[in-house]
XYZ file of C-alpha atoms in Angstrom:
332
model
C 93.937 129.085 86.576
C 95.779 128.851 89.622
C 99.884 129.237 89.240
C 101.367 125.956 90.746
C 104.353 126.976 89.070
C 104.532 130.617 90.119
C 105.789 129.457 93.333
C 107.999 127.010 92.559
C 110.265 128.588 95.521
C 108.292 128.364 98.054
C 107.923 124.043 97.048
C 112.633 124.351 96.663
C 112.060 126.434 100.281
C 110.451 124.000 102.119
C 111.656 120.447 99.756
C 115.230 122.235 101.876
C 113.819 122.389 105.399
C 112.442 118.403 104.828
C 116.326 117.454 104.322
C 117.875 119.745 105.888
C 117.646 117.820 109.263
C 117.840 114.159 107.449
C 121.775 115.806 106.159
C 121.944 117.272 109.915
C 121.288 113.321 111.225
C 124.256 111.561 109.196
C 126.125 113.858 109.148
C 126.129 112.952 113.178
C 127.798 109.539 114.118
C 125.700 107.348 115.501
C 128.391 106.688 118.311
C 128.574 103.845 121.366
C 131.565 102.375 119.855
C 131.455 98.901 119.406
C 131.508 96.675 116.626
C 128.350 97.567 115.145
C 128.871 101.321 115.127
C 129.812 102.568 112.254
C 130.696 106.851 111.229
C 127.812 106.712 109.200
C 124.656 108.015 110.100
C 122.307 105.451 109.147
C 121.616 102.382 111.309
C 122.370 99.641 110.004
C 121.915 96.161 109.915
C 123.233 92.391 110.082
C 123.434 92.233 106.600
C 125.568 96.099 105.991
C 127.662 94.921 109.130
C 128.479 91.232 109.501
C 127.287 89.073 112.317
C 124.888 86.550 114.284
C 121.567 88.224 114.566
C 119.328 85.472 117.124
C 115.353 85.213 117.826
C 114.107 83.601 121.136
C 110.693 83.378 122.870
C 111.313 82.282 126.507
C 108.348 80.515 127.554
C 107.894 83.257 129.916
C 107.922 86.811 130.721
C 111.844 87.730 130.633
C 113.806 91.004 131.184
C 116.184 92.584 129.898
C 118.408 92.623 132.388
C 118.564 89.244 132.654
C 120.445 88.959 129.230
C 122.207 91.080 130.304
C 123.564 89.810 132.687
C 123.823 85.927 130.455
C 125.204 87.934 127.969
C 128.365 89.253 129.701
C 129.172 86.782 131.481
C 129.613 84.752 128.002
C 132.060 87.316 127.227
C 129.546 88.484 124.872
C 129.277 92.557 126.396
C 129.385 93.440 122.888
C 125.898 91.999 122.365
C 123.038 94.406 121.093
C 119.213 93.346 122.607
C 116.204 94.294 121.763
C 112.692 93.013 123.684
C 110.062 92.140 121.311
C 106.948 91.787 123.300
C 106.659 90.065 126.495
C 109.168 87.260 126.064
C 110.469 86.998 122.679
C 113.498 89.141 122.432
C 116.584 89.807 119.495
C 120.190 89.162 120.547
C 122.428 90.936 118.376
C 126.269 90.052 118.278
C 129.570 89.320 116.689
C 129.689 86.473 114.314
C 129.485 84.107 116.625
C 131.792 80.359 116.424
C 130.633 77.709 114.760
C 131.140 74.109 115.979
C 134.605 72.741 116.312
C 134.980 68.245 115.615
C 133.671 66.959 118.737
C 131.924 70.541 119.982
C 128.665 73.339 120.503
C 129.018 75.779 118.804
C 129.279 79.521 120.672
C 124.970 79.717 119.842
C 124.129 75.959 120.868
C 125.538 77.512 124.376
C 124.473 80.958 124.483
C 120.847 78.869 123.689
C 121.349 76.187 126.479
C 123.214 79.236 128.500
C 119.715 81.497 128.217
C 117.403 78.132 128.137
C 119.057 76.862 131.566
C 120.044 80.610 133.499
C 117.412 82.174 132.446
C 113.734 80.628 131.725
C 113.580 77.513 129.204
C 113.180 78.445 125.453
C 110.097 78.045 123.564
C 111.127 79.002 120.355
C 115.047 80.331 118.863
C 115.784 81.274 114.734
C 119.457 82.451 113.680
C 120.647 84.200 110.914
C 124.843 84.797 110.798
C 126.845 87.198 107.759
C 130.528 87.509 107.038
C 131.795 90.552 107.183
C 133.127 89.332 102.614
C 129.095 89.062 102.373
C 128.073 92.252 104.359
C 130.574 94.035 102.566
C 129.188 92.897 98.957
C 125.775 94.154 99.159
C 126.451 97.312 100.162
C 128.575 97.037 96.956
C 125.403 95.535 95.282
C 122.845 97.765 96.860
C 124.796 100.761 95.470
C 125.423 99.323 92.134
C 121.838 99.084 91.985
C 121.121 102.612 92.837
C 123.840 103.938 89.833
C 122.520 101.541 87.321
C 119.471 102.308 87.433
C 119.751 106.169 87.270
C 122.153 105.887 84.455
C 119.228 103.829 82.306
C 115.688 105.974 83.556
C 118.148 109.102 82.184
C 119.237 107.127 79.142
C 115.555 106.231 78.067
C 113.639 109.068 79.791
C 116.230 111.063 76.877
C 114.768 108.835 74.412
C 111.566 109.292 75.255
C 111.556 112.211 74.728
C 113.456 113.145 71.905
C 111.390 114.809 69.850
C 110.770 117.987 72.887
C 113.921 121.017 72.165
C 116.418 120.266 74.850
C 115.357 116.485 75.713
C 118.359 115.861 77.906
C 116.050 118.379 81.138
C 113.744 116.608 81.161
C 115.961 113.336 82.323
C 118.316 115.136 83.669
C 115.791 117.023 85.975
C 113.435 113.228 86.926
C 117.113 112.572 88.373
C 117.578 115.270 90.336
C 114.167 114.839 91.475
C 114.689 110.936 92.177
C 117.373 112.685 94.582
C 115.417 114.812 95.965
C 113.499 111.982 97.144
C 116.554 109.285 98.060
C 118.085 112.284 100.125
C 114.779 112.796 102.239
C 114.082 109.104 103.032
C 117.739 108.149 103.530
C 117.770 111.493 106.256
C 114.421 109.916 107.644
C 115.909 106.880 108.633
C 118.371 108.671 109.910
C 117.009 109.506 112.363
C 114.277 107.267 113.004
C 116.969 104.849 113.719
C 119.135 107.917 115.931
C 115.034 107.460 118.085
C 113.683 104.317 117.214
C 116.432 102.510 116.431
C 114.840 101.337 112.843
C 117.952 100.184 111.007
C 118.757 99.906 107.184
C 118.775 96.993 105.708
C 118.122 95.179 101.906
C 114.383 95.673 102.203
C 115.809 99.393 102.583
C 117.510 99.171 99.953
C 114.431 96.802 98.077
C 112.226 100.475 99.248
C 114.594 102.002 97.533
C 114.893 101.027 94.090
C 111.043 100.548 94.443
C 110.107 104.439 95.320
C 112.658 105.079 92.561
C 110.601 103.049 89.746
C 107.479 104.426 91.060
C 109.028 108.579 91.826
C 110.257 108.464 88.064
C 106.490 106.554 86.425
C 104.452 109.362 88.212
C 106.522 111.861 86.798
C 107.378 110.931 83.120
C 102.960 110.972 83.910
C 103.303 115.072 84.331
C 106.461 115.216 81.510
C 103.972 113.581 78.696
C 101.548 116.034 79.152
C 104.196 118.821 78.730
C 105.226 117.092 75.855
C 102.462 116.242 73.734
C 101.171 120.683 74.898
C 104.368 122.206 73.951
C 103.758 119.582 70.930
C 100.364 121.025 69.909
C 101.053 125.141 71.142
C 104.878 125.234 70.781
C 103.747 129.399 70.899
C 103.632 129.401 74.245
C 106.237 129.297 76.712
C 107.402 126.990 78.777
C 105.746 127.666 81.999
C 102.760 128.112 80.938
C 103.085 124.180 79.047
C 104.502 123.219 82.420
C 101.287 124.948 84.454
C 98.408 123.700 82.531
C 99.767 119.926 82.316
C 100.607 120.168 86.085
C 96.823 121.248 86.725
C 95.485 118.272 84.458
C 97.151 115.543 85.839
C 96.707 116.961 89.607
C 93.808 115.015 89.823
C 95.410 111.174 88.035
C 98.339 111.806 90.805
C 96.629 112.248 94.285
C 94.053 109.439 93.113
C 96.735 107.098 92.389
C 98.841 108.257 95.181
C 96.111 108.356 98.115
C 95.241 105.204 96.983
C 99.024 102.761 96.591
C 99.581 105.126 100.613
C 96.551 103.967 102.088
C 96.633 100.369 100.664
C 101.166 100.175 101.590
C 99.623 101.980 105.822
C 97.140 99.575 105.723
C 99.846 96.779 105.440
C 102.073 98.546 107.741
C 99.331 98.456 110.883
C 98.540 95.076 110.269
C 101.741 93.885 108.615
C 104.278 91.162 111.012
C 107.659 92.883 112.093
C 109.461 91.028 109.149
C 109.165 93.941 106.434
C 108.064 96.404 108.714
C 111.376 98.703 107.596
C 110.090 97.816 103.201
C 106.837 99.182 103.149
C 107.715 102.681 105.545
C 110.360 102.971 103.477
C 107.710 102.814 101.055
C 105.278 104.829 102.608
C 107.549 107.534 103.066
C 108.322 107.228 99.521
C 104.387 107.393 98.423
C 104.456 110.722 99.493
C 107.625 112.282 98.575
C 107.405 110.750 95.823
C 104.318 112.268 94.785
C 105.162 115.752 96.214
C 108.206 116.008 93.662
C 106.279 114.215 90.668
C 104.318 117.109 91.005
C 106.211 120.365 92.358
C 109.647 119.473 92.221
C 110.095 117.422 88.930
C 108.506 119.534 86.313
C 109.504 123.373 88.606
C 113.167 121.920 87.799
C 112.687 122.492 83.855
C 110.562 125.824 84.286
C 114.492 127.569 86.350
C 116.492 126.117 84.567
C 114.125 127.118 80.644
C 114.852 130.279 83.098
C 118.053 130.686 83.822
C 117.291 131.099 87.106
C 120.244 127.911 88.418
C 123.061 130.189 86.706
C 121.202 133.765 88.071
C 121.254 131.843 91.761
C 125.358 131.295 91.112
C 125.711 134.164 89.888
C 124.976 136.290 92.805
C 126.056 133.812 95.543
C 130.312 134.198 93.545
C 129.411 138.305 94.296
C 128.262 137.353 97.925
C 131.424 137.134 99.034
C 133.148 140.433 97.155
C 130.697 142.991 97.609
C 130.785 141.713 101.892
C 134.444 141.765 101.512
C 133.646 145.925 100.282
C 132.090 146.526 102.531
C 134.745 145.307 105.035
C 137.080 146.675 103.510
C 135.108 150.873 103.397
C 134.353 149.501 106.544
C 138.300 149.962 108.131
C 138.852 152.215 105.849
C 137.046 154.735 107.733
C-alpha cells in the first residue's frame, strides 16, 4: 500500500517553499509613493483605497504618453493609466469632484479634454468610491473571513463529536484553510508587483468561495477517516489516515480536475471584468486539492504523534546548545 502519510515532512516542506516567496512579497511594500500606494505587499483596487476610475474607448489607437501628458496638464499627475488594447485605456485618479452649481464635473472636464486633444471618444464609463466606503469594504471583508472560519470550526467540531478529540479535526481544517489563503494572498502579492494584478471585491468573493470549497474537500477525507476510525478503533491513526486518503484520492482528483478545467476555460475565454475572480479560483482549486489530501489530514497525524511539541522543544534547546558551545570555545 502506498505510504502517503509517511512522507508528510516533504509535504510541509513543499508548502513552506511555496508560501515563503509570497510572505516575502507581502513584507516588501509596493513603493512608488502617491495617493494609491499602501505600505502593503498587495496592490489594492479602488474598493479598498477610494478613488475614481474612467474606462475610455477612443475611435482610433492612442498612446499612453498622450493620455499621461493631458492628465498632467489637467493637474492629475497622480493618475494611474493602463492601456487595454490599442484604443481603450483605464484612468484611475483620486476621487473626482462633482459638478458645482452651473459648472461641470472633473470627470466631464477630463473627458472633454481627451476627446478634443487626444482622439474622439467612442464610449466611456465612470466609477467612484469614497474613502468611507473603501474603509467599510475592508472591514466587512475581514469580518466575513473571521466569521466564516469560526462557523466552519464550530460546525466541524459538532459534526465529528463522535470521534475522539473532535476539536483536532476542526483545528486541522482551519489550519489547512489558512495554508490555502496564505498561498492565494502571496500569489496575488507577487502578481501585483509583476503584472499589476489588483486585489478587489472579486478577490474577496474568490477567497470565501475557495474557503468553502477547500473545507468541503477536506471534510470528504475527514469523513472517511471517521468511518474507518469507528469501524476499526484498534488501528493507529496514521494507518487510518493513510487508508482514508487512498480511498478518497480518486474522487478528489476527478472532481478537482473537472472544476479546474471549467475555471481555466472561463479564464481564457471570459472577459477582464471577472479575471481576478477566475484566477483566484484557479489557484484556489489547485491549492485546496493539495491541502485537503497532503496537509489537513497530516495535521491530525503530527498532532496525534506529538511531533509539534517535539519540534518546539527542539527549537528551544537549539539556542541553549549554541550558547553552551560558544562559551566552551571562548573558555578554550
